[in-house]
């Protein structure tokens, strides 16, 4: 019996995401309101776990629902996490970490490199997504809006740390050094970045589908 490379890839991605979700729930830290779910990285992780579970269901013939909008949003959010985290970390490590130190190496590699990469590979080259950009855009807008509202209206008022020169309680230390207007600009610029990433991935996916049309099983 020959092995199915797609099935191996998706089982690997699914199990990795599931394992790190469990680790996050146990060791993610619940001292502050929201626990690990104060961070967009963790939202991206759990989105990936759900997305990979749906891809597994399709691969094994248990579902025909493609979840195109959701999986595209997940790939874009994961990519945003990678770009934002490392850009801010290399500029000032204390802007995204409490003490300026990275966590366990395997956790950092998975959350801020390998996990997002697996998600992007699946959406573009295996699932062949980015056909319903309206749905993906709606998911992106909804997720980013909900996260921003949670950060500003729940996490910030109910948490006393991290603290900054302007406010306290916002998940990432650097945000607490920004006035509300400056934070609004930061949020808007990142939503714009998300749209650009979505369009870039859609272009790559379109080119891949043109070069390598999917085989039709008769």
mmCIF file of C-alpha atoms in Angstrom:
data_model
loop_
_atom_site.group_PDB
_atom_site.id
_atom_site.type_symbol
_atom_site.label_atom_id
_atom_site.label_comp_id
_atom_site.label_asym_id
_atom_site.label_seq_id
_atom_site.Cartn_x
_atom_site.Cartn_y
_atom_site.Cartn_z
ATOM 1 C CA UNK A 1 0.000 0.000 0.000
ATOM 2 C CA UNK A 2 1.494 3.350 -1.078
ATOM 3 C CA UNK A 3 1.627 6.215 1.355
ATOM 4 C CA UNK A 4 -0.379 9.344 0.621
ATOM 5 C CA UNK A 5 1.982 12.347 0.976
ATOM 6 C CA UNK A 6 -0.948 14.750 1.418
ATOM 7 C CA UNK A 7 -2.369 12.653 4.225
ATOM 8 C CA UNK A 8 1.036 12.438 5.935
ATOM 9 C CA UNK A 9 1.507 16.211 5.623
ATOM 10 C CA UNK A 10 -1.917 16.994 7.010
ATOM 11 C CA UNK A 11 -1.704 14.487 9.863
ATOM 12 C CA UNK A 12 1.676 15.961 10.816
ATOM 13 C CA UNK A 13 0.366 19.531 10.679
ATOM 14 C CA UNK A 14 -2.794 18.591 12.592
ATOM 15 C CA UNK A 15 -0.963 16.740 15.362
ATOM 16 C CA UNK A 16 1.623 19.508 15.794
ATOM 17 C CA UNK A 17 -1.081 22.161 16.041
ATOM 18 C CA UNK A 18 -3.115 20.034 18.450
ATOM 19 C CA UNK A 19 -0.105 19.334 20.651
ATOM 20 C CA UNK A 20 0.836 22.990 20.907
ATOM 21 C CA UNK A 21 -2.784 23.960 21.609
ATOM 22 C CA UNK A 22 -2.829 21.568 24.556
ATOM 23 C CA UNK A 23 0.540 22.880 25.741
ATOM 24 C CA UNK A 24 -0.752 26.439 25.522
ATOM 25 C CA UNK A 25 -3.854 25.634 27.549
ATOM 26 C CA UNK A 26 -1.763 24.018 30.296
ATOM 27 C CA UNK A 27 1.365 26.170 30.388
ATOM 28 C CA UNK A 28 0.225 29.375 28.645
ATOM 29 C CA UNK A 29 -0.199 31.335 31.882
ATOM 30 C CA UNK A 30 -3.584 32.322 33.311
ATOM 31 C CA UNK A 31 -2.507 34.952 35.837
ATOM 32 C CA UNK A 32 -4.064 37.783 33.792
ATOM 33 C CA UNK A 33 -7.587 38.052 32.425
ATOM 34 C CA UNK A 34 -7.700 36.262 29.082
ATOM 35 C CA UNK A 35 -4.660 34.113 29.823
ATOM 36 C CA UNK A 36 -2.750 33.139 26.665
ATOM 37 C CA UNK A 37 -5.697 34.260 24.536
ATOM 38 C CA UNK A 38 -4.602 37.852 25.072
ATOM 39 C CA UNK A 39 -2.113 37.285 22.256
ATOM 40 C CA UNK A 40 -2.896 37.144 18.541
ATOM 41 C CA UNK A 41 -0.276 34.401 18.186
ATOM 42 C CA UNK A 42 -2.477 32.084 20.238
ATOM 43 C CA UNK A 43 -5.565 32.957 18.228
ATOM 44 C CA UNK A 44 -3.603 32.063 15.076
ATOM 45 C CA UNK A 45 -2.516 28.763 16.649
ATOM 46 C CA UNK A 46 -6.064 27.677 17.454
ATOM 47 C CA UNK A 47 -7.308 28.842 14.055
ATOM 48 C CA UNK A 48 -4.630 26.609 12.502
ATOM 49 C CA UNK A 49 -5.699 23.645 14.603
ATOM 50 C CA UNK A 50 -9.314 24.018 13.473
ATOM 51 C CA UNK A 51 -8.287 24.608 9.848
ATOM 52 C CA UNK A 52 -6.089 21.503 9.803
ATOM 53 C CA UNK A 53 -8.900 19.467 11.371
ATOM 54 C CA UNK A 54 -11.184 20.509 8.492
ATOM 55 C CA UNK A 55 -8.487 19.673 5.947
ATOM 56 C CA UNK A 56 -8.151 16.241 7.524
ATOM 57 C CA UNK A 57 -11.902 15.738 7.265
ATOM 58 C CA UNK A 58 -11.767 16.564 3.542
ATOM 59 C CA UNK A 59 -8.702 14.382 2.969
ATOM 60 C CA UNK A 60 -10.364 11.390 4.632
ATOM 61 C CA UNK A 61 -13.698 11.905 2.863
ATOM 62 C CA UNK A 62 -15.604 12.855 6.013
ATOM 63 C CA UNK A 63 -16.603 16.301 4.718
ATOM 64 C CA UNK A 64 -16.890 18.227 1.466
ATOM 65 C CA UNK A 65 -17.087 21.701 3.011
ATOM 66 C CA UNK A 66 -13.951 23.597 1.963
ATOM 67 C CA UNK A 67 -13.878 26.473 4.470
ATOM 68 C CA UNK A 68 -12.030 28.571 1.885
ATOM 69 C CA UNK A 69 -12.570 31.931 3.574
ATOM 70 C CA UNK A 70 -11.563 30.653 6.996
ATOM 71 C CA UNK A 71 -8.403 28.840 5.923
ATOM 72 C CA UNK A 72 -7.243 31.839 3.856
ATOM 73 C CA UNK A 73 -7.818 34.141 6.833
ATOM 74 C CA UNK A 74 -5.862 31.725 9.019
ATOM 75 C CA UNK A 75 -2.880 31.727 6.675
ATOM 76 C CA UNK A 76 -2.848 35.534 6.518
ATOM 77 C CA UNK A 77 -3.195 35.981 10.302
ATOM 78 C CA UNK A 78 -0.367 33.508 10.867
ATOM 79 C CA UNK A 79 1.852 35.373 8.410
ATOM 80 C CA UNK A 80 1.056 38.679 10.118
ATOM 81 C CA UNK A 81 2.061 37.153 13.443
ATOM 82 C CA UNK A 82 5.430 36.094 12.004
ATOM 83 C CA UNK A 83 6.190 39.465 10.432
ATOM 84 C CA UNK A 84 5.036 41.552 13.393
ATOM 85 C CA UNK A 85 6.673 39.434 16.059
ATOM 86 C CA UNK A 86 10.135 39.248 14.549
ATOM 87 C CA UNK A 87 10.127 42.855 13.314
ATOM 88 C CA UNK A 88 9.241 44.128 16.778
ATOM 89 C CA UNK A 89 11.501 41.668 18.568
ATOM 90 C CA UNK A 90 14.613 42.577 16.581
ATOM 91 C CA UNK A 91 13.844 46.288 16.993
ATOM 92 C CA UNK A 92 13.258 45.996 20.753
ATOM 93 C CA UNK A 93 12.838 42.572 22.423
ATOM 94 C CA UNK A 94 10.969 44.088 25.376
ATOM 95 C CA UNK A 95 8.283 45.416 23.034
ATOM 96 C CA UNK A 96 6.770 41.950 22.619
ATOM 97 C CA UNK A 97 8.161 39.941 25.551
ATOM 98 C CA UNK A 98 7.992 40.698 29.281
ATOM 99 C CA UNK A 99 11.737 40.373 29.886
ATOM 100 C CA UNK A 100 13.183 40.659 26.386
ATOM 101 C CA UNK A 101 13.933 36.913 26.290
ATOM 102 C CA UNK A 102 12.559 34.323 23.881
ATOM 103 C CA UNK A 103 10.582 31.374 25.206
ATOM 104 C CA UNK A 104 11.585 27.737 24.594
ATOM 105 C CA UNK A 105 13.242 27.428 21.183
ATOM 106 C CA UNK A 106 10.852 24.752 19.893
ATOM 107 C CA UNK A 107 7.852 26.891 20.888
ATOM 108 C CA UNK A 108 9.219 29.995 19.177
ATOM 109 C CA UNK A 109 10.119 28.059 16.008
ATOM 110 C CA UNK A 110 6.672 26.487 15.801
ATOM 111 C CA UNK A 111 4.549 29.533 16.679
ATOM 112 C CA UNK A 112 6.539 32.085 14.714
ATOM 113 C CA UNK A 113 7.816 30.084 11.750
ATOM 114 C CA UNK A 114 6.964 26.407 11.202
ATOM 115 C CA UNK A 115 3.265 26.453 12.116
ATOM 116 C CA UNK A 116 2.436 29.457 9.916
ATOM 117 C CA UNK A 117 4.533 28.006 7.069
ATOM 118 C CA UNK A 118 2.613 24.721 7.166
ATOM 119 C CA UNK A 119 -0.666 26.642 7.034
ATOM 120 C CA UNK A 120 0.408 28.722 4.040
ATOM 121 C CA UNK A 121 1.711 25.657 2.170
ATOM 122 C CA UNK A 122 -1.581 23.830 2.665
ATOM 123 C CA UNK A 123 -3.794 26.727 1.560
ATOM 124 C CA UNK A 124 -1.831 27.517 -1.612
ATOM 125 C CA UNK A 125 -0.434 24.211 -2.843
ATOM 126 C CA UNK A 126 -2.687 21.489 -1.391
ATOM 127 C CA UNK A 127 -6.101 22.957 -0.628
ATOM 128 C CA UNK A 128 -5.752 25.403 -3.547
ATOM 129 C CA UNK A 129 -7.633 28.148 -1.754
ATOM 130 C CA UNK A 130 -7.997 31.897 -2.460
ATOM 131 C CA UNK A 131 -10.955 31.456 -4.804
ATOM 132 C CA UNK A 132 -13.440 33.305 -2.561
ATOM 133 C CA UNK A 133 -11.632 36.488 -1.589
ATOM 134 C CA UNK A 134 -14.807 38.142 -0.340
ATOM 135 C CA UNK A 135 -15.277 35.449 2.296
ATOM 136 C CA UNK A 136 -11.603 35.611 3.285
ATOM 137 C CA UNK A 137 -11.765 39.396 3.592
ATOM 138 C CA UNK A 138 -14.888 39.171 5.743
ATOM 139 C CA UNK A 139 -13.166 36.673 8.043
ATOM 140 C CA UNK A 140 -10.080 38.893 8.261
ATOM 141 C CA UNK A 141 -12.091 41.995 9.110
ATOM 142 C CA UNK A 142 -14.153 40.125 11.702
ATOM 143 C CA UNK A 143 -11.199 38.489 13.449
ATOM 144 C CA UNK A 144 -9.059 41.634 13.562
ATOM 145 C CA UNK A 145 -12.010 43.752 14.734
ATOM 146 C CA UNK A 146 -12.910 41.305 17.503
ATOM 147 C CA UNK A 147 -9.283 41.055 18.647
ATOM 148 C CA UNK A 148 -8.857 44.836 18.763
ATOM 149 C CA UNK A 149 -12.122 45.271 20.681
ATOM 150 C CA UNK A 150 -11.120 42.554 23.140
ATOM 151 C CA UNK A 151 -7.715 44.170 23.659
ATOM 152 C CA UNK A 152 -9.103 47.672 24.166
ATOM 153 C CA UNK A 153 -12.349 46.938 26.004
ATOM 154 C CA UNK A 154 -11.563 43.780 27.991
ATOM 155 C CA UNK A 155 -7.862 43.094 28.428
ATOM 156 C CA UNK A 156 -6.766 46.708 28.930
ATOM 157 C CA UNK A 157 -9.343 47.675 31.613
ATOM 158 C CA UNK A 158 -9.124 44.397 33.530
ATOM 159 C CA UNK A 159 -5.351 43.813 33.568
ATOM 160 C CA UNK A 160 -2.676 45.884 35.275
ATOM 161 C CA UNK A 161 0.268 44.473 33.339
ATOM 162 C CA UNK A 162 2.143 44.986 31.176
ATOM 163 C CA UNK A 163 2.282 48.687 31.958
ATOM 164 C CA UNK A 164 3.555 51.537 29.808
ATOM 165 C CA UNK A 165 3.863 55.298 29.714
ATOM 166 C CA UNK A 166 0.270 55.781 28.509
ATOM 167 C CA UNK A 167 -1.796 52.864 29.740
ATOM 168 C CA UNK A 168 -1.539 49.295 30.991
ATOM 169 C CA UNK A 169 -3.108 45.910 30.374
ATOM 170 C CA UNK A 170 -2.814 45.781 26.598
ATOM 171 C CA UNK A 171 -1.289 42.414 25.668
ATOM 172 C CA UNK A 172 1.885 43.634 23.976
ATOM 173 C CA UNK A 173 4.104 45.981 26.010
ATOM 174 C CA UNK A 174 4.726 48.474 23.202
ATOM 175 C CA UNK A 175 0.993 49.133 22.771
ATOM 176 C CA UNK A 176 0.861 50.576 26.283
ATOM 177 C CA UNK A 177 3.283 53.317 25.209
ATOM 178 C CA UNK A 178 0.961 54.534 22.434
ATOM 179 C CA UNK A 179 -1.934 56.981 22.641
ATOM 180 C CA UNK A 180 -5.312 55.700 21.451
ATOM 181 C CA UNK A 181 -4.994 57.557 18.132
ATOM 182 C CA UNK A 182 -1.573 56.015 17.532
ATOM 183 C CA UNK A 183 -2.894 52.582 18.385
ATOM 184 C CA UNK A 184 -5.753 53.096 15.922
ATOM 185 C CA UNK A 185 -3.223 53.909 13.201
ATOM 186 C CA UNK A 186 -1.243 50.782 14.119
ATOM 187 C CA UNK A 187 -4.362 48.593 13.962
ATOM 188 C CA UNK A 188 -5.455 50.096 10.632
ATOM 189 C CA UNK A 189 -2.004 49.689 9.081
ATOM 190 C CA UNK A 190 -1.944 46.043 10.050
ATOM 191 C CA UNK A 191 -5.372 45.453 8.562
ATOM 192 C CA UNK A 192 -4.069 47.014 5.348
ATOM 193 C CA UNK A 193 -1.075 44.677 5.527
ATOM 194 C CA UNK A 194 -3.458 41.735 5.901
ATOM 195 C CA UNK A 195 -5.272 42.745 2.723
ATOM 196 C CA UNK A 196 -1.990 42.999 0.821
ATOM 197 C CA UNK A 197 -0.925 39.549 2.057
ATOM 198 C CA UNK A 198 -4.269 38.093 1.017
ATOM 199 C CA UNK A 199 -3.872 39.500 -2.484
ATOM 200 C CA UNK A 200 -0.261 38.276 -2.740
ATOM 201 C CA UNK A 201 -1.233 34.754 -1.687
ATOM 202 C CA UNK A 202 -4.214 34.834 -4.058
ATOM 203 C CA UNK A 203 -1.913 35.761 -6.947
ATOM 204 C CA UNK A 204 0.525 32.951 -6.078
ATOM 205 C CA UNK A 205 -2.337 30.464 -5.741
ATOM 206 C CA UNK A 206 -3.820 31.558 -9.069
ATOM 207 C CA UNK A 207 -0.472 31.123 -10.791
ATOM 208 C CA UNK A 208 0.005 27.681 -9.237
ATOM 209 C CA UNK A 209 -3.459 26.557 -10.345
ATOM 210 C CA UNK A 210 -2.730 27.739 -13.885
ATOM 211 C CA UNK A 211 0.624 25.964 -14.036
ATOM 212 C CA UNK A 212 -0.558 22.789 -12.314
ATOM 213 C CA UNK A 213 -4.268 22.225 -12.912
ATOM 214 C CA UNK A 214 -5.907 19.830 -10.489
ATOM 215 C CA UNK A 215 -6.416 16.350 -11.871
ATOM 216 C CA UNK A 216 -10.026 15.308 -12.332
ATOM 217 C CA UNK A 217 -10.869 11.845 -11.034
ATOM 218 C CA UNK A 218 -13.346 10.021 -13.281
#
